[in-house]
XYZ file of N, CA and C in Angstrom:
441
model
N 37.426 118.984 184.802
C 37.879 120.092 183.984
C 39.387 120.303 184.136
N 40.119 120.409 185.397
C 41.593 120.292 185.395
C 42.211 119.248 184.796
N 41.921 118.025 184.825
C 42.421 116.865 184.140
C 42.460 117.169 182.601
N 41.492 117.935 181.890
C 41.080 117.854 180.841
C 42.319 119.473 180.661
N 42.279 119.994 181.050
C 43.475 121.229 181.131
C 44.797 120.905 181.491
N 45.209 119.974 182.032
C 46.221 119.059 182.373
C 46.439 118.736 181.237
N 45.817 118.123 180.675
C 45.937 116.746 179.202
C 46.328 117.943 177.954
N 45.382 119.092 177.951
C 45.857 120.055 176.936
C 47.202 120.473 177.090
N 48.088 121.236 178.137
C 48.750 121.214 178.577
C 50.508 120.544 177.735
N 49.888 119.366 178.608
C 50.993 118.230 178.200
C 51.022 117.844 176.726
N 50.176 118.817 175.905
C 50.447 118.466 174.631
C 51.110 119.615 173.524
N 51.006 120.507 174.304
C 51.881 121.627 173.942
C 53.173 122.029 174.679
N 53.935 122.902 173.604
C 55.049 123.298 173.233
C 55.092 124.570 173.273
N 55.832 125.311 174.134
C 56.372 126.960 173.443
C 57.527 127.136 173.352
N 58.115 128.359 172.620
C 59.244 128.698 172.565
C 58.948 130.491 172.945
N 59.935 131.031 172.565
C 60.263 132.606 173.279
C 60.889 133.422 172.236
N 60.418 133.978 171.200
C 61.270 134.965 170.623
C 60.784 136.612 171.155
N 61.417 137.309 170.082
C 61.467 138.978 170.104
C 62.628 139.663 170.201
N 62.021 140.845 170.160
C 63.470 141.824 170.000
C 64.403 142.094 171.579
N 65.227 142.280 171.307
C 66.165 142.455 172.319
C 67.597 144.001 172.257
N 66.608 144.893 172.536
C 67.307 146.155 171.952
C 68.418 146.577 172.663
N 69.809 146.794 172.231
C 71.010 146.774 172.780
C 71.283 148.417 172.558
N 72.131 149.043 172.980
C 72.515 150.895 172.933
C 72.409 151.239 171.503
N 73.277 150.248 170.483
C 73.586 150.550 169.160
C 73.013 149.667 168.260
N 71.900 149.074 168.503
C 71.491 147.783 167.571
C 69.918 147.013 168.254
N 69.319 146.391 167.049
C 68.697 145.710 167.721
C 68.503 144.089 167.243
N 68.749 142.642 168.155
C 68.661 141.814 167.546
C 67.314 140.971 167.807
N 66.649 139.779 167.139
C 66.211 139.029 167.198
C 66.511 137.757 168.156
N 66.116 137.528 169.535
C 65.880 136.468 170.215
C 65.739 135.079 169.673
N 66.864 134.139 169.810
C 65.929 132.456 169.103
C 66.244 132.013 170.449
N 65.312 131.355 170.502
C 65.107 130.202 171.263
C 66.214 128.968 171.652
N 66.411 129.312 172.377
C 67.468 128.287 173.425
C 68.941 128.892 173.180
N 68.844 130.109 172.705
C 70.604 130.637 172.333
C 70.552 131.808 172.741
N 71.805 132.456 173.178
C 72.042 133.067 174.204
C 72.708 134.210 173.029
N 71.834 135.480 173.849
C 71.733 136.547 172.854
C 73.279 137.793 173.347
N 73.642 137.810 172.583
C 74.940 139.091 173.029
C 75.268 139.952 172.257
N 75.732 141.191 172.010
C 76.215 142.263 170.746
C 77.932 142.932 171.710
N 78.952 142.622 171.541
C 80.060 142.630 171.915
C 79.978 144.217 171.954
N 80.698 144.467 173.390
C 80.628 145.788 173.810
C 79.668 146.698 173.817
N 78.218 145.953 173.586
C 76.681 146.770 173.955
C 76.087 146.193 175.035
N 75.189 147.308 175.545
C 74.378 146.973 176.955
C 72.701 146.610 176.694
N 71.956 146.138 176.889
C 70.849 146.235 176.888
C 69.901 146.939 177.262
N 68.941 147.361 176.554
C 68.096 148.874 176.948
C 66.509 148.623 177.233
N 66.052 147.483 175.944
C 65.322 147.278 176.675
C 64.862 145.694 175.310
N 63.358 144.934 175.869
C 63.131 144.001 175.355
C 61.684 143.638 175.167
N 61.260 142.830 174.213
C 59.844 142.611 173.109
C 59.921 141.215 173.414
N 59.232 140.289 174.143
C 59.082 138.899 173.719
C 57.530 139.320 173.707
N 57.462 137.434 172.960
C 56.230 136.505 172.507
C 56.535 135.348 172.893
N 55.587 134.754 173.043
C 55.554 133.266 173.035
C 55.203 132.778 171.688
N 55.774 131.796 171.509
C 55.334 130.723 170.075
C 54.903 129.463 170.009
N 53.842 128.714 169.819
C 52.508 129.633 168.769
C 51.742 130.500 170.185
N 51.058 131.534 169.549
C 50.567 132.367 170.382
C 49.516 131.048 171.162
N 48.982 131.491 172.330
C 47.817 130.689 172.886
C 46.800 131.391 173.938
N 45.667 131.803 173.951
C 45.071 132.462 174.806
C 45.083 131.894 176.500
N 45.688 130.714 176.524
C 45.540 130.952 178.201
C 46.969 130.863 178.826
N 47.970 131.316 177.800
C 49.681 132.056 178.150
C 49.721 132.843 177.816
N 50.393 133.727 178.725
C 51.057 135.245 178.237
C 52.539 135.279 178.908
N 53.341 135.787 178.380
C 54.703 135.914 178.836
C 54.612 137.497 179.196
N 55.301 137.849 180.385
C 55.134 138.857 181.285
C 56.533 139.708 181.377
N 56.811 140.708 181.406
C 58.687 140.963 181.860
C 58.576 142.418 182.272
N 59.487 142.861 182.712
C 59.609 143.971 183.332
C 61.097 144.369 183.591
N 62.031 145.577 183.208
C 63.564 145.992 183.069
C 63.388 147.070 184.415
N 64.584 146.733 184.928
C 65.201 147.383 185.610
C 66.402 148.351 185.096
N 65.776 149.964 185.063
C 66.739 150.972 184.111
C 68.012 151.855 185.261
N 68.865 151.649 184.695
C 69.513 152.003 185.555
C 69.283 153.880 186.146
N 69.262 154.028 187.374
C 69.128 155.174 187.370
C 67.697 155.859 187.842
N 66.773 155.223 186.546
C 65.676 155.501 186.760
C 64.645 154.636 187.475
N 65.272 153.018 187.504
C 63.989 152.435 188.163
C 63.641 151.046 187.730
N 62.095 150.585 187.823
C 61.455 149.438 187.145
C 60.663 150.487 185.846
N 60.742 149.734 185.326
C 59.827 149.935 183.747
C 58.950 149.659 183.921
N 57.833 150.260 182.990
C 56.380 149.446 183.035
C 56.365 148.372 182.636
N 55.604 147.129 183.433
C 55.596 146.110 183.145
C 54.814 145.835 181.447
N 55.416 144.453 181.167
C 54.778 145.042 179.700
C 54.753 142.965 178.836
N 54.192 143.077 178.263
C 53.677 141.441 177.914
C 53.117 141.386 176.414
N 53.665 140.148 175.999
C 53.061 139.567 174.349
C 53.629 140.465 173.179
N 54.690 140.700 173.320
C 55.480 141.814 172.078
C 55.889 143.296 172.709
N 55.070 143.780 173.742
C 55.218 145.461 173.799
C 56.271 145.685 174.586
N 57.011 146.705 174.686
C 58.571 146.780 174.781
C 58.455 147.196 176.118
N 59.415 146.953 177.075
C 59.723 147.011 178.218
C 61.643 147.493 178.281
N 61.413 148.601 179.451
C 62.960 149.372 178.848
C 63.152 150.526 178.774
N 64.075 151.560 178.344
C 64.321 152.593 177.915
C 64.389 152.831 176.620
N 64.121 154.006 176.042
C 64.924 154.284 174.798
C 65.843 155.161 175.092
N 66.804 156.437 176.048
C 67.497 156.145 175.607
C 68.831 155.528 176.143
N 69.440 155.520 175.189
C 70.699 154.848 174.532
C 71.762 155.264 176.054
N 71.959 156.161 176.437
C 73.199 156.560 176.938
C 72.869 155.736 178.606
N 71.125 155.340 178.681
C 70.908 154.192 179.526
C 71.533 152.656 179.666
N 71.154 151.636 180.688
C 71.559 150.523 180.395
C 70.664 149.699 181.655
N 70.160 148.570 181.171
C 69.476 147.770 182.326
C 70.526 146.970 183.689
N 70.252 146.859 184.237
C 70.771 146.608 185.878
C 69.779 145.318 186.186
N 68.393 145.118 185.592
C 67.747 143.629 185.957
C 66.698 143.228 184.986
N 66.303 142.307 185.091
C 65.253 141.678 184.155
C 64.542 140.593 184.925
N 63.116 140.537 184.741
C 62.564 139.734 185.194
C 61.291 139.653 184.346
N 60.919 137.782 184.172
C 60.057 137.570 183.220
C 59.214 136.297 183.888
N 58.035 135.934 183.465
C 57.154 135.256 184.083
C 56.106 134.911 183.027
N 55.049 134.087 183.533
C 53.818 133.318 182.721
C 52.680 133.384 183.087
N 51.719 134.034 182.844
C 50.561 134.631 183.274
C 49.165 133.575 182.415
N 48.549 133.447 183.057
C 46.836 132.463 182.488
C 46.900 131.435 183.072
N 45.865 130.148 182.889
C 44.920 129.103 183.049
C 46.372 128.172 183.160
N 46.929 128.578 182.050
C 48.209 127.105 181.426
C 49.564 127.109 182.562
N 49.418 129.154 182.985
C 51.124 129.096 184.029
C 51.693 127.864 185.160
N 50.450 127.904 185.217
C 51.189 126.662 186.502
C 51.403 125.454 186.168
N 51.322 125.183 184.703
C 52.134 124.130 183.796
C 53.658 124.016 183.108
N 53.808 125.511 183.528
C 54.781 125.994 182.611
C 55.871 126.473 183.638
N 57.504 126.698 183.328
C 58.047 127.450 184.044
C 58.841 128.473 182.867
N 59.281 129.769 183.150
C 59.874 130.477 182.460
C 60.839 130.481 182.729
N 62.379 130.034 182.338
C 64.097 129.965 182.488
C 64.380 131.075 181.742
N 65.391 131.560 182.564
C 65.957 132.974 181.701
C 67.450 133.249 182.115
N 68.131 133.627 181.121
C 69.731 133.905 182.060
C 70.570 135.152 181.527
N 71.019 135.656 182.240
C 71.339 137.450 182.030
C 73.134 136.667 181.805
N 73.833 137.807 181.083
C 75.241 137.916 180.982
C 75.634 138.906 181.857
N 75.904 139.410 182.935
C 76.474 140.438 183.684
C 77.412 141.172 183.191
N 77.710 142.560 182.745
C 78.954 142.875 182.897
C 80.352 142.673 183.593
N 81.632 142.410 183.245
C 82.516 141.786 184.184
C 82.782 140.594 184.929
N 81.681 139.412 184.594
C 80.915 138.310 184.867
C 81.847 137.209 183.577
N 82.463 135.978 183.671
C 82.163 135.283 182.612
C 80.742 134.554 182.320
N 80.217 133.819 183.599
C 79.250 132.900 183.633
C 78.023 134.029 183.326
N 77.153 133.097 182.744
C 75.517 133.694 182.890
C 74.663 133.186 184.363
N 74.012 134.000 184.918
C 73.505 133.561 185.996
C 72.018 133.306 185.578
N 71.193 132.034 186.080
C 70.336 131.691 186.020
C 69.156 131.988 186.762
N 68.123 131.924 186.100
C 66.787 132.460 186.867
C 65.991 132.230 186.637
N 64.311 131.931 187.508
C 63.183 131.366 186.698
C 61.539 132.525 186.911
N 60.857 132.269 186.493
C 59.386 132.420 186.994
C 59.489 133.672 188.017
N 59.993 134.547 187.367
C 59.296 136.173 187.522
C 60.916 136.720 188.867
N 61.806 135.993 189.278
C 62.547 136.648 189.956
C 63.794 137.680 189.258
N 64.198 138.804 190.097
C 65.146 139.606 189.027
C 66.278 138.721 188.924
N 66.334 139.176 187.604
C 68.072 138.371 186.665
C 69.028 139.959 187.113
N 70.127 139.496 187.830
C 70.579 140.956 188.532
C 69.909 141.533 189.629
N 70.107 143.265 189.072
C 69.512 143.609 190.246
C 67.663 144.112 190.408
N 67.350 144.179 191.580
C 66.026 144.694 191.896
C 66.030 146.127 192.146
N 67.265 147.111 191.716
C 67.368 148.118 192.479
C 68.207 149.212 191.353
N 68.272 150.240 191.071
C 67.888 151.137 189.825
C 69.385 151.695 190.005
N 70.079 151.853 191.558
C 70.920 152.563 191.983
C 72.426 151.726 192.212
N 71.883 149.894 192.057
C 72.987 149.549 192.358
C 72.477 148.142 191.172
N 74.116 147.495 191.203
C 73.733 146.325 190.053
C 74.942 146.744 189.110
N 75.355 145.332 188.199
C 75.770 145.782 187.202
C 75.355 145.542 185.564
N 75.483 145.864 184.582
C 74.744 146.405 183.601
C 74.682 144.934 182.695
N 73.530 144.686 182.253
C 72.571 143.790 181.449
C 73.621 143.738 180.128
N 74.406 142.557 179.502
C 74.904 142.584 178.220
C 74.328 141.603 177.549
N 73.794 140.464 177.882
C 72.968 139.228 177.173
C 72.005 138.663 178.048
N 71.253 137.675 177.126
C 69.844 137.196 177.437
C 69.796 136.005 176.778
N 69.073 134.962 177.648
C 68.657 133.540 176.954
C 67.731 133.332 178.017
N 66.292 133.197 177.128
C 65.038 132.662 177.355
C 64.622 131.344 176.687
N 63.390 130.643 177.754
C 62.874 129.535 177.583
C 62.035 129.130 178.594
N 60.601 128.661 177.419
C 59.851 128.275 178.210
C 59.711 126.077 178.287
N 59.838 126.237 179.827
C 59.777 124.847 179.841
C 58.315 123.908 180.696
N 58.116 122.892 180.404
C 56.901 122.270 180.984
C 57.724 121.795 182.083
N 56.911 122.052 183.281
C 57.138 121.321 184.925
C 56.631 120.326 184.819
């Protein structure tokens, strides 16, 4: 039965869209490009996986500044603040079902004051883990890749 889940596996493909809601705007996520809105922070965020599949789920959870971790939240439902005068401090996203341990989730935050994007995989925070310290979430680039 693993061999035969193995073999399914290796024959699929995902990608990562959704919304990605910034203080003053909200954009659309593509796949393999690195999301930014010049002089906005990120508040909060909506992925999916593509094509949907019942034994993946994409997982994430925001770190709000101030206030904390967000409810964790998966397959479209928003994770984050609404409001606005907020800004995220971390992000962390992951792969949940039968298929995860086929899969790894890559993700990379833009830091405020930062040129580089810092890299991250399979559920660790992008930034910070901590509500009180960190600096503030301005871009995002997701992707799911086969191990």
């Amino acid at each position: 039965a693993k061999a035969a889940a193995n073999q399914v596996a290796a024959s699929l493909d995902f990608g990562v869209s959704g919304a990605v809601h910034f203080n003053r705007s909200e954009k659309q996520l593509k796949e393999d490009q690195p999301l930014t809105v010049k002089k906005q922070r990120l508040i909060g965020l909506a992925l999916e996986l593509y094509p949907p599949h019942p034994d993946l789920s994409i997982h994430y959870q925001a770190m709000v500044r101030t206030l904390g971790p967000s409810e964790k939240a998966a397959n479209g439902d928003y994770s984050g603040t609404t409001d606005k005068r907020r800004s995220l401090t971390g992000i962390r996203i992951w792969l949940e079902g039968k298929l995860a341990s086929d899969f790894d989730v890559h993700y990379e935050v833009k830091l405020k004051g930062l040129k580089k994007w810092a890299p991250y995989r399979n559920g660790a925070w992008a930034g910070s883990n901590k509500a009180t310290k960190g600096k503030t979430v301005e871009g995002l680039l997701v992707s799911v890749v086969r191990n």
